[in-house]
PDB file of C-alpha atoms and ligand atoms in Angstrom:
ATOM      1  CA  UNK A  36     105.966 114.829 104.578  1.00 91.00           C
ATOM      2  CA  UNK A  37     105.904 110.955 103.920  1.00 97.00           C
ATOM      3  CA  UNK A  38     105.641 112.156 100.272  1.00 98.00           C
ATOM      4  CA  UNK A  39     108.391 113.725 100.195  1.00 98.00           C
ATOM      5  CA  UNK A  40     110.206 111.114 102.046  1.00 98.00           C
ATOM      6  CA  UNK A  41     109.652 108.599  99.632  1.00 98.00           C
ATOM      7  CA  UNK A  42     110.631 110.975  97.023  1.00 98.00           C
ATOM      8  CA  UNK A  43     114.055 111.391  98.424  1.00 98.00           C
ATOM      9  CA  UNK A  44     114.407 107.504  99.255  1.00 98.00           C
ATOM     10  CA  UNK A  45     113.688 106.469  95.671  1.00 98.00           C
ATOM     11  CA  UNK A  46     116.122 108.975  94.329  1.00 98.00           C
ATOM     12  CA  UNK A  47     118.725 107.719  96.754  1.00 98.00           C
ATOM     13  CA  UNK A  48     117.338 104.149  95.436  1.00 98.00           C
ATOM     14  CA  UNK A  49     117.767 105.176  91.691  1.00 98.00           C
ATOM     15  CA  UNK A  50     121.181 106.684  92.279  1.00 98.00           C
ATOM     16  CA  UNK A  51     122.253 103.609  93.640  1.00 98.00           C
ATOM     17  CA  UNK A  52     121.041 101.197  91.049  1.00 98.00           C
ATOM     18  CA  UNK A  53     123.044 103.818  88.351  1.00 97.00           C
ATOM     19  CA  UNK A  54     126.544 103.798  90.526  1.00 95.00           C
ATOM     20  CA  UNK A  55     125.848  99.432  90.290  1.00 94.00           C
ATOM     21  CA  UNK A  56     125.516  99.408  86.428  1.00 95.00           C
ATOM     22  CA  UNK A  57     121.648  98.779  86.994  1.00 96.00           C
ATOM     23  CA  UNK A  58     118.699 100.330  85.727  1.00 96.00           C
ATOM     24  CA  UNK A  59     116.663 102.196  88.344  1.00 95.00           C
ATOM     25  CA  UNK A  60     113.756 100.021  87.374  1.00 95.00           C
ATOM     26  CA  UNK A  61     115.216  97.130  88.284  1.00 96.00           C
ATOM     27  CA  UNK A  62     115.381  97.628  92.089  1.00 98.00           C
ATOM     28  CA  UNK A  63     112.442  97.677  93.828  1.00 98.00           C
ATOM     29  CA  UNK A  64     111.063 100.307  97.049  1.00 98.00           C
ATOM     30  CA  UNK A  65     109.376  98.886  99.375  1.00 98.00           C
ATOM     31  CA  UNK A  66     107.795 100.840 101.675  1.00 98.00           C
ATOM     32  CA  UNK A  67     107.463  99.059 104.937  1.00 98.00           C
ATOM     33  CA  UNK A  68     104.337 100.330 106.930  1.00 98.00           C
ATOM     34  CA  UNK A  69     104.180  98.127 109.868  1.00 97.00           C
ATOM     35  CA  UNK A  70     102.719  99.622 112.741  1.00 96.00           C
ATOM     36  CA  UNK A  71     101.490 102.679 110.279  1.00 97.00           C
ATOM     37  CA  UNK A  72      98.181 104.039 109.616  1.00 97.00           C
ATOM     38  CA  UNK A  73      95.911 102.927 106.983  1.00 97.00           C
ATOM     39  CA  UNK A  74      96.359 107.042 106.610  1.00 97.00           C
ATOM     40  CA  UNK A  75     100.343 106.520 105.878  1.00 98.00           C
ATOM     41  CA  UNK A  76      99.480 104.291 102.749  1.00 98.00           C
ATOM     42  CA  UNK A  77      96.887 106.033 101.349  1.00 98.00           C
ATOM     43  CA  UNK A  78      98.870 109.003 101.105  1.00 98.00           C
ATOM     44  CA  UNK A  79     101.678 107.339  99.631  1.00 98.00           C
ATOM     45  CA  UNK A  80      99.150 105.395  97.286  1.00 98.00           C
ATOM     46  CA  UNK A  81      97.830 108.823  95.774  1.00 97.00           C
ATOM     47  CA  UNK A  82     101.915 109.617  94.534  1.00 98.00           C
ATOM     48  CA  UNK A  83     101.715 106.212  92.609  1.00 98.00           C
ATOM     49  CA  UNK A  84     103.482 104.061  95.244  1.00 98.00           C
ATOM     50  CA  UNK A  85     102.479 100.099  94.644  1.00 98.00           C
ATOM     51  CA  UNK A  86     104.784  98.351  96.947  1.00 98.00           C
ATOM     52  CA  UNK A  87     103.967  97.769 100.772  1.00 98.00           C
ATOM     53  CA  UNK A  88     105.755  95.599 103.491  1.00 98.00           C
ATOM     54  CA  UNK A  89     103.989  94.351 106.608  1.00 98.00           C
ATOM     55  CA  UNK A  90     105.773  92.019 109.099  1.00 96.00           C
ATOM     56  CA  UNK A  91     102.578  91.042 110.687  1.00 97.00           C
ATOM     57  CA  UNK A  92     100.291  88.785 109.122  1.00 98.00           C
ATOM     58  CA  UNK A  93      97.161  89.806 110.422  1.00 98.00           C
ATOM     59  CA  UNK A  94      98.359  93.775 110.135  1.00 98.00           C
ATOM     60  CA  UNK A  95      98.816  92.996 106.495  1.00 98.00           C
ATOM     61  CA  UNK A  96      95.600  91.122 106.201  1.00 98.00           C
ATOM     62  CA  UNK A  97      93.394  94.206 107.391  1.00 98.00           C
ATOM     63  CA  UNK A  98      95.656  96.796 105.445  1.00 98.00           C
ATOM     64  CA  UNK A  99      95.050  95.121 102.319  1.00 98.00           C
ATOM     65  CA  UNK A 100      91.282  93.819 103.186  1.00 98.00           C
ATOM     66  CA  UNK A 101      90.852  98.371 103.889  1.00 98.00           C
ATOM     67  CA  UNK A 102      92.553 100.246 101.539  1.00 98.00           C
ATOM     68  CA  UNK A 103      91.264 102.031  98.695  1.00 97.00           C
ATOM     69  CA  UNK A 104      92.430 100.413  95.491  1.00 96.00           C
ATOM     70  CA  UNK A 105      94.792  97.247  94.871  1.00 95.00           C
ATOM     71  CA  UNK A 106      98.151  97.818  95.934  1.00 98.00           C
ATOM     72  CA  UNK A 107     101.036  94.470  96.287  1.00 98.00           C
ATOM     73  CA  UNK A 108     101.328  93.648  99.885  1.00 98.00           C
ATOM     74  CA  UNK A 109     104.680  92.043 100.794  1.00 98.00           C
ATOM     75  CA  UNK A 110     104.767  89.748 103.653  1.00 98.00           C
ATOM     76  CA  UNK A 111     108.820  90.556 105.142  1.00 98.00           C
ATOM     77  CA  UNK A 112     108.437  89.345 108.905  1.00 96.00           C
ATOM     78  CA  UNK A 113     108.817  85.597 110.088  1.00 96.00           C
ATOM     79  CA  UNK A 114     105.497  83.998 109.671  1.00 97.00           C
ATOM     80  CA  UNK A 115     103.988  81.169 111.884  1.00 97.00           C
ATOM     81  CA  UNK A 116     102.273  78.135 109.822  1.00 97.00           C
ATOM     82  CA  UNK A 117      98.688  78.717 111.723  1.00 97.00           C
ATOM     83  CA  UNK A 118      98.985  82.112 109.771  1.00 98.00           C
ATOM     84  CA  UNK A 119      99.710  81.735 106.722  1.00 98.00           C
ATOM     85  CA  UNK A 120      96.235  81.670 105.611  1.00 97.00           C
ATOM     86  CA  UNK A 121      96.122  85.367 106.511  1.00 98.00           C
ATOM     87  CA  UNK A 122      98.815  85.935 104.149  1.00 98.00           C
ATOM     88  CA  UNK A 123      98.773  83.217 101.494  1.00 98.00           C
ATOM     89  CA  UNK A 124      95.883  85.241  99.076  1.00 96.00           C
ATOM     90  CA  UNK A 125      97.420  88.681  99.827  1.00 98.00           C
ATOM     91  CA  UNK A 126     100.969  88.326  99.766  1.00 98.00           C
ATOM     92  CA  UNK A 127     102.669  89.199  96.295  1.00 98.00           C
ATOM     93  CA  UNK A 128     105.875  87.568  97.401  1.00 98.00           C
ATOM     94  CA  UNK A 129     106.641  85.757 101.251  1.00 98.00           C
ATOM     95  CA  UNK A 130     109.932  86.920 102.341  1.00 98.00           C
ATOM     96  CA  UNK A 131     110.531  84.862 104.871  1.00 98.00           C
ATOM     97  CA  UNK A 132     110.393  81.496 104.243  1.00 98.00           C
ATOM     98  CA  UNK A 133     113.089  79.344 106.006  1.00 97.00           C
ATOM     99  CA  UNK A 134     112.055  75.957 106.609  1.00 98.00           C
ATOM    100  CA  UNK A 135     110.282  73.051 105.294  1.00 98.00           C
ATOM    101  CA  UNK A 136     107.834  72.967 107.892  1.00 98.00           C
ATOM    102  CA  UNK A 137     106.534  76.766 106.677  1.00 98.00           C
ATOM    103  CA  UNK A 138     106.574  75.789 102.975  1.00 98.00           C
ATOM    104  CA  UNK A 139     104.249  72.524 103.837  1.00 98.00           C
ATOM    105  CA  UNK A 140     101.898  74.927 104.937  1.00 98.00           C
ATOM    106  CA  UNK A 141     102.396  77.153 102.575  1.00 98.00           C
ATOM    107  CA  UNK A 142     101.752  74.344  99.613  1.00 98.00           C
ATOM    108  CA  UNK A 143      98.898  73.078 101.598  1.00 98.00           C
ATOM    109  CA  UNK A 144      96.815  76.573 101.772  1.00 98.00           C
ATOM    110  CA  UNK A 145      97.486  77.712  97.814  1.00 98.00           C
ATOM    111  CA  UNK A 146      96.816  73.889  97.065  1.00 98.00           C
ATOM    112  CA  UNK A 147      93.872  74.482  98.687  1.00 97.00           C
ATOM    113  CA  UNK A 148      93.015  77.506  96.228  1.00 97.00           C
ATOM    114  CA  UNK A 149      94.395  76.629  93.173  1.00 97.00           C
ATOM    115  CA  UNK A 150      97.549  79.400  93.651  1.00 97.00           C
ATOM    116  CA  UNK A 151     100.868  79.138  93.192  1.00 97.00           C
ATOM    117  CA  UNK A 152     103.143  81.274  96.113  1.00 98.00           C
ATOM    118  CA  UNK A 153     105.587  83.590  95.314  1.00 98.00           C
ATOM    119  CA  UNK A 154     108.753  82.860  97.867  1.00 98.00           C
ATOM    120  CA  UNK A 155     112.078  84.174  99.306  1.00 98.00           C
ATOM    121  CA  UNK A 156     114.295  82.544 101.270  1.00 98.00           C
ATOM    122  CA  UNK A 157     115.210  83.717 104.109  1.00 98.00           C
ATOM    123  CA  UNK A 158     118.834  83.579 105.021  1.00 98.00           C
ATOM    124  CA  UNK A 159     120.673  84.344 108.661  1.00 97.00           C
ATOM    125  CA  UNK A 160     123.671  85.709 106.659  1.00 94.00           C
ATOM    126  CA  UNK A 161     125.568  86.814 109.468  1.00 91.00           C
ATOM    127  CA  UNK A 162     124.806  84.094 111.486  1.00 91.00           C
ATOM    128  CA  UNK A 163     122.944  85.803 114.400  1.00 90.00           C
ATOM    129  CA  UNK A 164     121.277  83.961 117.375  1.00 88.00           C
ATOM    130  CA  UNK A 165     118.480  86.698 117.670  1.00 84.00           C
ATOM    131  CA  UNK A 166     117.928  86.116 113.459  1.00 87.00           C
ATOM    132  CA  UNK A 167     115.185  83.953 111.823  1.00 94.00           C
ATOM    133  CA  UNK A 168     116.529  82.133 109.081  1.00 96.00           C
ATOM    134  CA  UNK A 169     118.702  79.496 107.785  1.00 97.00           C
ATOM    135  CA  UNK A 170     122.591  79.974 107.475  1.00 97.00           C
ATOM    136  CA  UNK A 171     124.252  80.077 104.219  1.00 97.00           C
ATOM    137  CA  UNK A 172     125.565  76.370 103.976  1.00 97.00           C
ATOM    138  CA  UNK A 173     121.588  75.410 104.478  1.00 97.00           C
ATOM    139  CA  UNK A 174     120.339  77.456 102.418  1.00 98.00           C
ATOM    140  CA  UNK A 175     120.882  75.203  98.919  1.00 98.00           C
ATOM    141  CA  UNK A 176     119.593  72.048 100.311  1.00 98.00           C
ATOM    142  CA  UNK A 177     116.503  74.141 101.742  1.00 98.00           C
ATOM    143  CA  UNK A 178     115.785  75.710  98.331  1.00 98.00           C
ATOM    144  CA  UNK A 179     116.490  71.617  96.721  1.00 98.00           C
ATOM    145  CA  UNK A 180     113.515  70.556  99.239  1.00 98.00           C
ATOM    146  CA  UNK A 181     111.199  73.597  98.698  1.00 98.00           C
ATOM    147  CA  UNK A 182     111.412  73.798  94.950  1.00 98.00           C
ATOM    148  CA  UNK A 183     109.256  70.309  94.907  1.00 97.00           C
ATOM    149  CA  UNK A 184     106.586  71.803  96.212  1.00 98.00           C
ATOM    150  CA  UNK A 185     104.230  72.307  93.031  1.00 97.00           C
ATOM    151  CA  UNK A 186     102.217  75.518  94.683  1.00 98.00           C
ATOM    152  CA  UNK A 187     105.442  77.276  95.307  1.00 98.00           C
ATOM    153  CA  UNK A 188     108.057  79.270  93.317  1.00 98.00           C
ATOM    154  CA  UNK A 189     110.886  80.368  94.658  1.00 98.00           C
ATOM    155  CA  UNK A 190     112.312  84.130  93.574  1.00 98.00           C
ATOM    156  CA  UNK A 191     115.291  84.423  95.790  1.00 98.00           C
ATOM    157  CA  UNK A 192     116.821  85.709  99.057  1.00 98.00           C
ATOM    158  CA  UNK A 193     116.237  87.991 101.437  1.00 98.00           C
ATOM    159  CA  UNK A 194     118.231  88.915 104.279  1.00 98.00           C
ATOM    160  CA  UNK A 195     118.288  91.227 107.561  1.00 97.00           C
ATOM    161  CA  UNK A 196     121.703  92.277 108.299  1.00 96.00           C
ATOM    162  CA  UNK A 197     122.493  93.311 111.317  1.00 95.00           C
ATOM    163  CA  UNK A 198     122.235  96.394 112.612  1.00 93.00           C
ATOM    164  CA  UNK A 199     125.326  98.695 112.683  1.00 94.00           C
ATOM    165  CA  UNK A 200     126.343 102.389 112.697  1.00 94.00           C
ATOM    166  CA  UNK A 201     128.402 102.188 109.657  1.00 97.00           C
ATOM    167  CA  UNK A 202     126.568 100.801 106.574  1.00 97.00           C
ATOM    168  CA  UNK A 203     129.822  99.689 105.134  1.00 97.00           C
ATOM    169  CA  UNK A 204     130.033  97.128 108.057  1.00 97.00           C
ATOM    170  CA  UNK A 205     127.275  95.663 106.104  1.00 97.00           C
ATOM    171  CA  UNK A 206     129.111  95.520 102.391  1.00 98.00           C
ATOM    172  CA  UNK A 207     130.718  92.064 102.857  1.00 97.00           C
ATOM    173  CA  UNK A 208     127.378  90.241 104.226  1.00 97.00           C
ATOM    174  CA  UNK A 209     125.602  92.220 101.222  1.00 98.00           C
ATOM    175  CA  UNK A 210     128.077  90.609  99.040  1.00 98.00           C
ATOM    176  CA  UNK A 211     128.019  87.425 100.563  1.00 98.00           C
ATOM    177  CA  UNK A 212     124.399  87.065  99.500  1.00 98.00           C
ATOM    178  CA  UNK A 213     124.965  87.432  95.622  1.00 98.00           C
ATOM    179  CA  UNK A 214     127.245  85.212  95.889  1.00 98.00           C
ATOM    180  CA  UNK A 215     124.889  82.543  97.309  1.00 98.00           C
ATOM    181  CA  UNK A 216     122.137  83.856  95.074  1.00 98.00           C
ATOM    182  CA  UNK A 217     124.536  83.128  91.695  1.00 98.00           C
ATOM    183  CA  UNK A 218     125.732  79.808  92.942  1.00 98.00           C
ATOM    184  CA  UNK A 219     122.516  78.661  93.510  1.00 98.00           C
ATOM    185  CA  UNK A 220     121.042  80.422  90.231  1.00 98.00           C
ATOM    186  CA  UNK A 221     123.847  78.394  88.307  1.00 97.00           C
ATOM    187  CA  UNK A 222     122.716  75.208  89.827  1.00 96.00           C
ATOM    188  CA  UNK A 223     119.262  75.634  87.266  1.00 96.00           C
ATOM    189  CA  UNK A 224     116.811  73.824  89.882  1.00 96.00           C
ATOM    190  CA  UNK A 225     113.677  73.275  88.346  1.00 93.00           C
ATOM    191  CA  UNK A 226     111.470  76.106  89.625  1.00 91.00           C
ATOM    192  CA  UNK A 227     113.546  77.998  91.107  1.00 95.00           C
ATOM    193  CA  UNK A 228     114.335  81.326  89.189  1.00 94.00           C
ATOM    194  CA  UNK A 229     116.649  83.430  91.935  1.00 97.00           C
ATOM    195  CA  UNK A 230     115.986  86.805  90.230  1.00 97.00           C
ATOM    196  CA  UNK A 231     115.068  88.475  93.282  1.00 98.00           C
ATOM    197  CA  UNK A 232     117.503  89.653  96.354  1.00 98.00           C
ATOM    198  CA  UNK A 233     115.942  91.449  98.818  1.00 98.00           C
ATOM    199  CA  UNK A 234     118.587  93.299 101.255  1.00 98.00           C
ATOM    200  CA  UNK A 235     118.592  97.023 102.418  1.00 98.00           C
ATOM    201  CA  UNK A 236     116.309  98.488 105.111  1.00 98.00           C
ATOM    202  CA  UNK A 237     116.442 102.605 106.123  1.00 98.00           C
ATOM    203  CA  UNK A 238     120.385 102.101 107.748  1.00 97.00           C
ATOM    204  CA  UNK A 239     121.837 100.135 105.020  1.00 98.00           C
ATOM    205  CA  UNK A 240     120.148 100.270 101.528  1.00 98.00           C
ATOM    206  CA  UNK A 241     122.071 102.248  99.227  1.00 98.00           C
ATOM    207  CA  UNK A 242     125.279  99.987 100.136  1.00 98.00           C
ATOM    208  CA  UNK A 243     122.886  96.686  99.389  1.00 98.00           C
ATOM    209  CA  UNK A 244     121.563  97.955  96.206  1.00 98.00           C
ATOM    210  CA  UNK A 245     125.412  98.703  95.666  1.00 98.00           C
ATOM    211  CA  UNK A 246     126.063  94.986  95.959  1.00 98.00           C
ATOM    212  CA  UNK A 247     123.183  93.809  93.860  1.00 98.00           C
ATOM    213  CA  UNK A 248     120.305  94.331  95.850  1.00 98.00           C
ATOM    214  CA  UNK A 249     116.806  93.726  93.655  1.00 98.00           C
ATOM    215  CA  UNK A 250     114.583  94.898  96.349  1.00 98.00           C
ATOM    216  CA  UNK A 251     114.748  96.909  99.606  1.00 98.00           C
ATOM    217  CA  UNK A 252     112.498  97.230 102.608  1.00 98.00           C
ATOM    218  CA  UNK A 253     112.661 100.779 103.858  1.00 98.00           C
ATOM    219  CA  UNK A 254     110.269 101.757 106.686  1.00 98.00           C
ATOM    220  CA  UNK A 255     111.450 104.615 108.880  1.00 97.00           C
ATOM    221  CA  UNK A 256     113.679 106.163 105.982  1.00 98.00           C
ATOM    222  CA  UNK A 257     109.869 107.184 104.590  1.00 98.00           C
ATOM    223  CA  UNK A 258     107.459 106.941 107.765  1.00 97.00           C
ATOM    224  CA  UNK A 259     109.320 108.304 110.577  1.00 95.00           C
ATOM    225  CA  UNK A 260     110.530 106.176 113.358  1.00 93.00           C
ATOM    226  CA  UNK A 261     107.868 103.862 114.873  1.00 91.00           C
ATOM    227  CA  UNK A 262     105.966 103.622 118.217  1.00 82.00           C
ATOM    228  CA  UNK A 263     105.635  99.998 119.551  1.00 74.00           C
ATOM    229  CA  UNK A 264     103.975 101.154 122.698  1.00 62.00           C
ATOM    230  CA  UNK A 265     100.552 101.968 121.507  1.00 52.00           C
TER     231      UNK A 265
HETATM  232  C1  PLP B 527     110.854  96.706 109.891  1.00 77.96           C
HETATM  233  C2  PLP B 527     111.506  95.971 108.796  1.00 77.96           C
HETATM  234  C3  PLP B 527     112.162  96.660 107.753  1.00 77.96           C
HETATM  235  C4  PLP B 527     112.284  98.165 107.681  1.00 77.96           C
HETATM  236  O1  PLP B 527     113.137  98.656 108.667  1.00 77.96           O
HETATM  237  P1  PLP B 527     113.605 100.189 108.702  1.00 77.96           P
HETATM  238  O2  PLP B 527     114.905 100.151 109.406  1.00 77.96           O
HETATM  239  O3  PLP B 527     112.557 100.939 109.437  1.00 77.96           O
HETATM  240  O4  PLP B 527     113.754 100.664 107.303  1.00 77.96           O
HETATM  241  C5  PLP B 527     112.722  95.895 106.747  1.00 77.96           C
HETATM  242  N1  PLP B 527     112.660  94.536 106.754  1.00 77.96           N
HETATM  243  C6  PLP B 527     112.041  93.863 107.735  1.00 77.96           C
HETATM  244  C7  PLP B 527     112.004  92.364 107.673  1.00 77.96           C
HETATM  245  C8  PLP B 527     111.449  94.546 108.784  1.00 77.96           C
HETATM  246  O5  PLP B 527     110.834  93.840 109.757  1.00 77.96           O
END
C-alpha cells in the first residue's frame, strides 16, 4: 500500500521534472514520515527509498538511532537551538534554518564535532503570520550573515506555501522562490552554493517541481493522512 504509493508519487515526481525540461534525477522525493511507524520506513526502505523527512527533532533522532540500515534523515520542521544537538549528527540537510540565532547554534554543535552542516533557508514566501521563516527581502542579508559561519553550508531554500484547494494558487509563490534562489545564486557568496529548492508537499508538488522545485516533502501523498491524537 505505502509501496505503491510512493510508486505513483515518484512517477507523478518524474513526469513533472520531464514537462520542466529537468531530468527526473534531479528532483528529489522525500518521504515525510512524521508521526509514522518505524514499520512505514522500513517498508519503504526495502523498495530502495533513501530519503526521509521528520519535523521533530527528537522523532528523527530515534527513527534514525532504530532503523535497519543507513538511510538520509532530513530535518523539515522549525527547530529550537536546545535541539539541535538531536539533529546536528543525523540530519543530511536542516531545512529550516531562519535566523542567526539557530545558525550560532548550529556552528557551535558541528564545531564541536569537527562537521560541517548542510542548510536551507527557510523563507515565509507568502508572508504568513502562522509561518516560520524569514520574508523574501530578509532573506539575502540572512544568507550574507550565515554564510560566515565556517561549520555551515548553505544549499538553498525551502518554503511551505500555504495551503489551498487549487495548487495553481500556489504557481506564483513557487515562482517567486526561483527567483530569489537565482538572484541570490548570482550574487556568488562565498559558501553559499543555492542548488537546492525545496517546495512541494502532497497538495502542491507537481506545480513546484513545475516551477523549479529540486526537492519535495510529500507525507500523506505516500503514508495516508496522519493521526495527531495518539
Ligand atoms: C508535514 C510536512 C510536509 C508534508 O506534508 P504533506 O501535506 O503530508 O505532504 C512537508 N513539509 C513540512 C515542513 C512538513 O512539516
Amino acid at each position: 500500500m505505502i509501496e505503491e504509493n510512493y510508486r505513483k508519487v515518484e512517477e507523478k515526481v518524474r513526469a513533472a521534472a520531464v514537462r520542466s525540461g529537468r531530468q527526473p534525477e534531479d528532483v528529489t522525493l522525500i518521504a515525510v514520515s512524521k508521526t509514522k511507524p518505524l514499520s512505514d520506513i522500513e517498508a519503504l526502505i526495502r523498495i530502495g527509498v533513501r530519503e526521509f523527512g521528520e519535523n521533530k527533532p527528537q522523532e528523527l533522532k530515534e527513527k534514525y538511532d532504530s532503523v535497519s540500515q543507513p538511510v538520509h534523515f532530513h530535518q523539515i520542521g522549525h527547530l529550537q537551538t536546545n535541539k539541535v544537538k538531536y539533529v546536528i549528527d543525523r540530519a543530511v540537510l536542516i531545512h529550516s534554518v531562519d535566523s542567526v540565532h539557530l545558525a550560532e547554534q548550529i556552528q557551535k554543535e558541528a564545531e564541536k564535532r569537527g562537521l560541517t552542516t548542510e542548510v536551507l533557508i527557510e523563507v515565509n514566501a507568502a508572508g504568513e503570520d502562522t509561518k516560520f521563516g524569514v520574508s523574501i527581502d530578509e532573506t539575502e542579508p540572512l544568507v550574507r550573515e550565515i554564510a560566515k559561519f565556517p561549520n555551515i553550508r548553505i544549499r538553498g531554500l525551502m518554503t511551505i506555501a500555504p495551503f489551498v484547494d487549487d495548487p495553481e494558487e500556489n504557481r506564483a509563490v513557487f515562482r517567486a522562490m526561483k527567483q530569489l534562489l537565482l538572484d541570490i545564486k548570482s550574487q556568488k557568496i562565498d559558501n553559499v552554493d543555492m542548488s537546492v529548492l525545496s517546495m512541494g508537499m502532497t497538495n502542491d508538488y507537481e506545480v513546484a517541481i513545475e516551477e523549479g522545485a529540486t526537492m519535495v516533502r510529500v507525507g500523506t501523498a505516500i503514508f495516508g493522512e496522519r493521526n495527531y491524537d495518539i
